[in-house]
Coordinates of C-alpha atoms in Angstrom, one line a residue:
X1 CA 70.6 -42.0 -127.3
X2 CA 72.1 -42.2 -123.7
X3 CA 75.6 -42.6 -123.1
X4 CA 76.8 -45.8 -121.8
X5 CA 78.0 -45.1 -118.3
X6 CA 81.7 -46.0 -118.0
X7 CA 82.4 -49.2 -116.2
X8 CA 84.3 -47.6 -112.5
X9 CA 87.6 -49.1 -111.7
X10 CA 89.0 -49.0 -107.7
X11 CA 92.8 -49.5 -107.0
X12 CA 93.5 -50.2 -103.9
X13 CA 97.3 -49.9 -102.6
X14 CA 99.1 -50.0 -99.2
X15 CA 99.0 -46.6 -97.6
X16 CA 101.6 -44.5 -99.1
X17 CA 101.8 -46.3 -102.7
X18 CA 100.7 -44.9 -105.8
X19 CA 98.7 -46.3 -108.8
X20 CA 100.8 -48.7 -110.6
X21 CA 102.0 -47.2 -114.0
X22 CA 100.2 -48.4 -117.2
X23 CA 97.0 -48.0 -116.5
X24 CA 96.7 -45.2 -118.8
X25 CA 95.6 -47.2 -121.7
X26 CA 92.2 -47.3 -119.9
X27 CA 91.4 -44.3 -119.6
X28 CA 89.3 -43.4 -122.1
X29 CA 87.2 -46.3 -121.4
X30 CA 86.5 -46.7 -117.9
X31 CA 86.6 -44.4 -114.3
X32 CA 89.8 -45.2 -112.2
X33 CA 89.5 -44.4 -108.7
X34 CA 92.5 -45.1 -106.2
X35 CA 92.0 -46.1 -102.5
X36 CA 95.0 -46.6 -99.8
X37 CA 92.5 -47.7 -96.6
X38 CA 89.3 -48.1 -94.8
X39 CA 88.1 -44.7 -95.2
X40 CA 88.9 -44.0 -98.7
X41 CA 87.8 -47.2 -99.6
X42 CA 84.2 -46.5 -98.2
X43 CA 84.4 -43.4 -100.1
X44 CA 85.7 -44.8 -103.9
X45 CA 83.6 -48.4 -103.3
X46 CA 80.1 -47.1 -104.2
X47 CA 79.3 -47.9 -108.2
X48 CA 82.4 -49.5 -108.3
X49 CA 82.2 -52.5 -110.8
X50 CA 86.3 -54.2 -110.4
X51 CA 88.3 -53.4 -107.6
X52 CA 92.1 -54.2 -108.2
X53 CA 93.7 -54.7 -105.2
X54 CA 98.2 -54.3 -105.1
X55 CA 98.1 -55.2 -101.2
X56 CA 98.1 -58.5 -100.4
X57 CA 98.1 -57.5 -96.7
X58 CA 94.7 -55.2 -97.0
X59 CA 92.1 -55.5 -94.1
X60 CA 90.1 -52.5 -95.3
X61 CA 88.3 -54.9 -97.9
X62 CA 86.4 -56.4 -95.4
X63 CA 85.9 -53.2 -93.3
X64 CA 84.1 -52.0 -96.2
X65 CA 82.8 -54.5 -97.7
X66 CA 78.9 -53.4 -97.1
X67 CA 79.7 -50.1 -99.2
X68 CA 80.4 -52.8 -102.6
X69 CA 76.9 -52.7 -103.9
X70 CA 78.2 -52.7 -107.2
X71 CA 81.0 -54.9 -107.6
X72 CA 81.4 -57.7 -110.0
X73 CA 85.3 -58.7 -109.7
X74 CA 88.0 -58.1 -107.5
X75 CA 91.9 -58.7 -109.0
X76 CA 94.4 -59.0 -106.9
X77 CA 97.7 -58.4 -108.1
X78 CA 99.6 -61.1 -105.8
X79 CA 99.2 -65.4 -105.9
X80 CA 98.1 -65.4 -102.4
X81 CA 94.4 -64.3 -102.0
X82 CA 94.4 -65.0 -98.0
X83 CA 93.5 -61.5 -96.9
X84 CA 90.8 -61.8 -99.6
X85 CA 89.0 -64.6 -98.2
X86 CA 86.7 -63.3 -95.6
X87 CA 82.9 -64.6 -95.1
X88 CA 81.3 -62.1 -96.9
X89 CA 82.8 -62.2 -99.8
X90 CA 83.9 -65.9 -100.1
X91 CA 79.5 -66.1 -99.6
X92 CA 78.8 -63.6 -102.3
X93 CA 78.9 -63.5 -106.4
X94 CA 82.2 -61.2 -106.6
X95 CA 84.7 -63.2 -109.0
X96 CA 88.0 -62.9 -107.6
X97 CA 91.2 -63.4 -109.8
X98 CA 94.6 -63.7 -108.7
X99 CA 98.1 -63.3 -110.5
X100 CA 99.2 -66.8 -110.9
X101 CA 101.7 -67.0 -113.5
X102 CA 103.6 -64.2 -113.1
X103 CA 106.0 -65.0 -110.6
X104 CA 105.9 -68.7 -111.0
X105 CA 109.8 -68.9 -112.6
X106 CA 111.1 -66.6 -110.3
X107 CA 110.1 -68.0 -107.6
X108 CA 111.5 -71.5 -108.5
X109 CA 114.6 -69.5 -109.5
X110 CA 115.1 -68.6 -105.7
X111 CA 114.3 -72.0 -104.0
X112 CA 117.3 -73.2 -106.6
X113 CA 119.2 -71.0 -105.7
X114 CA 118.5 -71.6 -102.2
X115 CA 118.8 -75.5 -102.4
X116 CA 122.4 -74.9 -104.0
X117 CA 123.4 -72.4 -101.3
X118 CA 122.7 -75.4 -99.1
X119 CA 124.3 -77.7 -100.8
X120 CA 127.4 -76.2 -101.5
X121 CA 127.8 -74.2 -97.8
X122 CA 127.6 -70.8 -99.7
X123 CA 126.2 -69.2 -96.2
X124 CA 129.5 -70.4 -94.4
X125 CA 131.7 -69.1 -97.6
X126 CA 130.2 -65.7 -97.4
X127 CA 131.2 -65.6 -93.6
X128 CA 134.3 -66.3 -94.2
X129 CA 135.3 -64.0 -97.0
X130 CA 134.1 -61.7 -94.4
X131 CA 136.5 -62.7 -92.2
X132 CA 139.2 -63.1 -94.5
X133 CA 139.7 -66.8 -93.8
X134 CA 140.7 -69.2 -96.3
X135 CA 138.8 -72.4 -95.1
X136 CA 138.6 -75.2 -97.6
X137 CA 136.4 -78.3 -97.2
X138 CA 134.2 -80.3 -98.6
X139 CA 130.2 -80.0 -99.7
X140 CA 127.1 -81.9 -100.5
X141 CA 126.2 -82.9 -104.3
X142 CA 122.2 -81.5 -104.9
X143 CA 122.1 -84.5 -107.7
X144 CA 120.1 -87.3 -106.6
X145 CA 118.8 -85.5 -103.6
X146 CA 114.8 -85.8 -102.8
X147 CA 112.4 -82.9 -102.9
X148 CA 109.5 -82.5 -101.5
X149 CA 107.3 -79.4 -102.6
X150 CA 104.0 -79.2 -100.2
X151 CA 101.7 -77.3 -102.7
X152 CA 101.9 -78.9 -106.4
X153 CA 100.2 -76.2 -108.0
X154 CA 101.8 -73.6 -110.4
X155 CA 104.7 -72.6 -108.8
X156 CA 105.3 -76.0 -107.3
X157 CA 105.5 -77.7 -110.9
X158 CA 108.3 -74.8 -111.9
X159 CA 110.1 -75.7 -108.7
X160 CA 110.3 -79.3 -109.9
X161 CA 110.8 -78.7 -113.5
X162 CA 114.2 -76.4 -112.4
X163 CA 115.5 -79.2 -109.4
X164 CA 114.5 -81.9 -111.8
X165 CA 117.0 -80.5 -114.5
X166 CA 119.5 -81.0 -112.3
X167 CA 119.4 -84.3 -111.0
X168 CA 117.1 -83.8 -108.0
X169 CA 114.4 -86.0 -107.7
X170 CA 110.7 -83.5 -106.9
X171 CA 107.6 -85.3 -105.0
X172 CA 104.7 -82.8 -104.3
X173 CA 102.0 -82.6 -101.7
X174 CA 98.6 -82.1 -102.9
X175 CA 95.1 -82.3 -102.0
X176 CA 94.5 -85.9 -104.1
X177 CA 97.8 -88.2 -105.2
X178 CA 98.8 -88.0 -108.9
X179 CA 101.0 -91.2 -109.5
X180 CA 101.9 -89.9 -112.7
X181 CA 102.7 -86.8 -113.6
X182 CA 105.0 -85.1 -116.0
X183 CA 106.9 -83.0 -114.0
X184 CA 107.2 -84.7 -110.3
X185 CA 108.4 -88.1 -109.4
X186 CA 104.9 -88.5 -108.1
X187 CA 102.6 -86.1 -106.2
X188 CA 100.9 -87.3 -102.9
X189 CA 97.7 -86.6 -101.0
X190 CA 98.0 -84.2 -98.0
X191 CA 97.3 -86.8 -95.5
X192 CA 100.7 -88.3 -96.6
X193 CA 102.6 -85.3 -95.4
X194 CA 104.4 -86.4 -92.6
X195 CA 105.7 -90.1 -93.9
X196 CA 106.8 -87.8 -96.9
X197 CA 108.8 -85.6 -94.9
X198 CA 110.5 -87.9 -93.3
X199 CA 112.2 -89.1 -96.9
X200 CA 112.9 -85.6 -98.1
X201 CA 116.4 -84.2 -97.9
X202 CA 114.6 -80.1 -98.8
X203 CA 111.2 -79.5 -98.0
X204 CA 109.9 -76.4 -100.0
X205 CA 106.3 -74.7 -98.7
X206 CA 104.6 -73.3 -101.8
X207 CA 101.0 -73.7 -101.0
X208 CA 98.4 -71.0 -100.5
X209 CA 97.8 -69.9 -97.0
X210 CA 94.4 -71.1 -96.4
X211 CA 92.6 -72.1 -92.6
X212 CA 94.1 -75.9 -93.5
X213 CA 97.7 -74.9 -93.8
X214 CA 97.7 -72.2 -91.4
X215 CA 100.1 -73.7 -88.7
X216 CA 100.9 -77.0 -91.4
X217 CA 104.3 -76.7 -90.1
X218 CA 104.4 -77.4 -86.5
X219 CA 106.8 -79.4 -83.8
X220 CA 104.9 -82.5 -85.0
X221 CA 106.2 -82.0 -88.6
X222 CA 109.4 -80.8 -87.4
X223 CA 109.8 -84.2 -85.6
X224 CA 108.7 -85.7 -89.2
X225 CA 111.5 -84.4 -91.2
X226 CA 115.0 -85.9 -91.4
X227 CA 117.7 -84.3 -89.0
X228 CA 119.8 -83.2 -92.6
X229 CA 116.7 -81.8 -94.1
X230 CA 116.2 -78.1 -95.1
X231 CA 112.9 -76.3 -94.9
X232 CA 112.7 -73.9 -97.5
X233 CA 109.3 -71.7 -96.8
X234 CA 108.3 -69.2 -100.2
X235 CA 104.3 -69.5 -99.4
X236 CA 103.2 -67.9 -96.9
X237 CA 104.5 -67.3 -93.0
X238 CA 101.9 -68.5 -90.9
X239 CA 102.3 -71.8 -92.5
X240 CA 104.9 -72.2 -90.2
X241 CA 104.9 -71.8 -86.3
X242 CA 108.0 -69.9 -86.0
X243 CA 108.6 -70.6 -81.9
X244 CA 108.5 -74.4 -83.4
X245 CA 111.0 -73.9 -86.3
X246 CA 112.9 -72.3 -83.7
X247 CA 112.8 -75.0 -81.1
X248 CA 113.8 -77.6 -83.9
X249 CA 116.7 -75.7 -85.2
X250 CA 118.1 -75.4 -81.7
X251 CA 117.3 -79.1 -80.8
X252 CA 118.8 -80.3 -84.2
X253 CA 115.8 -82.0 -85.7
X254 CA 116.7 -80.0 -89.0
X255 CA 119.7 -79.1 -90.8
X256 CA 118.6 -75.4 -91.9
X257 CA 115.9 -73.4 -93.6
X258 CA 115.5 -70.6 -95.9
X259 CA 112.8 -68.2 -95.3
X260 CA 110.9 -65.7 -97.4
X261 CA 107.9 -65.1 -95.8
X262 CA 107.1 -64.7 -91.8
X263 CA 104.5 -64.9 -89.5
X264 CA 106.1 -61.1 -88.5
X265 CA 106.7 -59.3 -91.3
X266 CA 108.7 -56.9 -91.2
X267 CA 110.8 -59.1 -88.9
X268 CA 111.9 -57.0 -86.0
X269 CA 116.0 -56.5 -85.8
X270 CA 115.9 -58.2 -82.8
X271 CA 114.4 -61.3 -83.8
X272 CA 116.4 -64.9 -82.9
X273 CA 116.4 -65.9 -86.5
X274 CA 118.3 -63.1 -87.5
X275 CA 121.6 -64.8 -86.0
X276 CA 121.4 -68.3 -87.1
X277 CA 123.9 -69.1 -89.0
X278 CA 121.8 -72.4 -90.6
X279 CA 119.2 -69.9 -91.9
X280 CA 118.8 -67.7 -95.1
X281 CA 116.6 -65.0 -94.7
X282 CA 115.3 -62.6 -97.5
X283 CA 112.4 -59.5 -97.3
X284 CA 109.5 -61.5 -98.6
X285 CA 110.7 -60.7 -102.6
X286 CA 111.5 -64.0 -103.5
X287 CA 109.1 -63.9 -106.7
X288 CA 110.3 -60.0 -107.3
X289 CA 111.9 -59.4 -110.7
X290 CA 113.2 -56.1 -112.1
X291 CA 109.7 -54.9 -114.2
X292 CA 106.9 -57.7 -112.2
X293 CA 105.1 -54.1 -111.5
X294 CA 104.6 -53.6 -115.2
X295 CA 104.0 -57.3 -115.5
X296 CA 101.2 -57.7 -113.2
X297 CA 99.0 -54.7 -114.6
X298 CA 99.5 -55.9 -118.6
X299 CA 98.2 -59.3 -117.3
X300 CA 95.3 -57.2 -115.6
X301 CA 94.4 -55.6 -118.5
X302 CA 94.5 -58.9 -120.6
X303 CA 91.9 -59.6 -118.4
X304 CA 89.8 -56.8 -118.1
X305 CA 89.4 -56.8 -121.8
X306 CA 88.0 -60.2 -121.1
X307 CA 85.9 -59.7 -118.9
X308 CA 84.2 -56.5 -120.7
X309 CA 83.8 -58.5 -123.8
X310 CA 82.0 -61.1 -121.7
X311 CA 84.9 -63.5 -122.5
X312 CA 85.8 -65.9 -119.8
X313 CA 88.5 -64.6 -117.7
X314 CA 91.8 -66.5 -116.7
X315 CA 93.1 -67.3 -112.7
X316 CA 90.1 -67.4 -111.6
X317 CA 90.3 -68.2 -107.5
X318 CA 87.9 -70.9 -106.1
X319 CA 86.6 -69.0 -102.8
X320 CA 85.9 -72.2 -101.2
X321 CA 89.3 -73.1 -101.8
X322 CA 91.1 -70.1 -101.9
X323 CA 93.2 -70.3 -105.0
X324 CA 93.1 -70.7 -108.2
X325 CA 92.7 -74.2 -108.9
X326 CA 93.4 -73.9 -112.6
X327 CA 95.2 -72.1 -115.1

């Protein structure tokens, strides 16, 4: 009897990054191959049947894209699945899965955290322990405060389950109104952004980055929002036209903002954000918890034994939509 050919595995990393640890256990059961960019992706793509992809940034997909003649699924180990979503394989009958889940709680830890930095005036404290100046004065109360979470999806329900539990009040943004719903005040249709901004005293981005938010967050928004509001951006950078968040921190239009992600990243040391004292900056790792590396391949492999049992498989991405829709 022929032996069963063993099911071929690609990784591909960021240039310089090595296979994340744990995949070991598979061994003995499929071929892992590792690629780091266009060319040794053309090279490891061939007879490749699941290609798990660590960097969320990667153009060499698509660069070598006609070289997948075998491919059945592609896992990317991040939520965002942007740099995924090119014609070709949006068009094609490659599942794509996505880590959703995984940094869900984390991620709503930081946007507290953020919110109650804000509230309290931790940005100016810090400065002035710096300085050694002893400044009292007075600070907001987060209690009763309104939230507004553009992207009601898994990460935007944790964000309003954590503000919720302390007083705040969460509405979300989403592609169809929910009325009801456990966890938000109420959720609204997209096309009620802007009269929704314009009640919210912290305005959290946690939607995908897809061709209809790219650019969501422009002067016209920025003129939507309350003059004491705070934009607090964990989704992606090009939501947001930076030269316009700019322009309406200058101008006053908003109170602050907290930023994670950038439409530059890494942000050059010369960039005008750097030295606003009404902005809190951090190096895209606002999901990033000591061990998520470990976490994100054991919920691969949860899935690849899944999918080679024919099971269905979990955080599956909607192509047309580019996330996953579901749980």
């Amino acid at each position: 009897m022929a032996t069963q050919k063993k099911p071929v595995i690609t990784i591909l990393t960021a240039p310089g990054d090595p296979q994340p640890e744990g995949l070991h256990a598979l061994r003995s059961r499929v071929e892992i191959r590792h690629a780091w960019d266009e060319k040794t992706l053309k090279n490891t793509l061939p007879g490749t049947s699941v290609l798990l992809v660590t960097d969320f940034r990667t153009e060499a997909l698509e660069a070598a894209w006609h070289c997948a003649d075998e491919l059945r699924w592609i896992h990317a180990t991040s939520a965002g699945v942007d740099a995924l979503m090119f014609p070709a394989l949006v068009s094609s009958k490659v599942m794509v899965t996505n880590a959703r889940g995984i940094f869900d709680r984390t991620i709503a830890e930081y946007v507290l955290c953020t919110i109650l930095m804000f509230a309290k005036d931790f940005p100016a404290s810090l400065r002035f322990q710096s300085a050694h100046r002893w400044q009292h004065r007075d600070t907001e109360r987060a209690e009763g405060k309104h939230v507004l979470v553009v992207g009601a999806g898994s990460i935007g329900r944790q964000i309003a389950r954590l503000t919720k539990a302390i007083g705040m009040n969460p509405h979300g943004i989403a592609r169809s109104a929910r009325p009801q719903d456990a966890d938000f005040v109420a959720v609204h249709a997209n096309d009620q952004l802007h009269e929704q901004l314009g009640k919210a005293d912290y305005v959290v981005i946690a939607a995908p980055l897809t061709p209809q938010t790219e650019g969501l967050f422009d002067s016209v928004a920025f003129a939507a929002m309350r003059k004491e509001a705070r934009l607090i951006n964990i989704g992606r950078g090009p939501i947001v036209k930076t030269d316009d968040l700019i322009a309406a921190l200058e101008q006053g239009q908003i109170a602050g903002a907290a930023l994670d992600v950038f439409e530059e990243e890494p942000l050059p040391a010369d960039h005008p954000l750097w030295d606003r004292e009404n902005v809190i900056m951090t190096a895209h790792m606002a999901g990033d918890f000591i061990g998520w590396r470990r976490a994100l391949v054991d919920q691969f492999l949860q899935n690849f034994d899944r999918w080679h049992q024919n099971k269905e498989v979990f955080n599956r991405v909607d192509k047309g939509l580019g996330y996953a829709a579901k749980g």
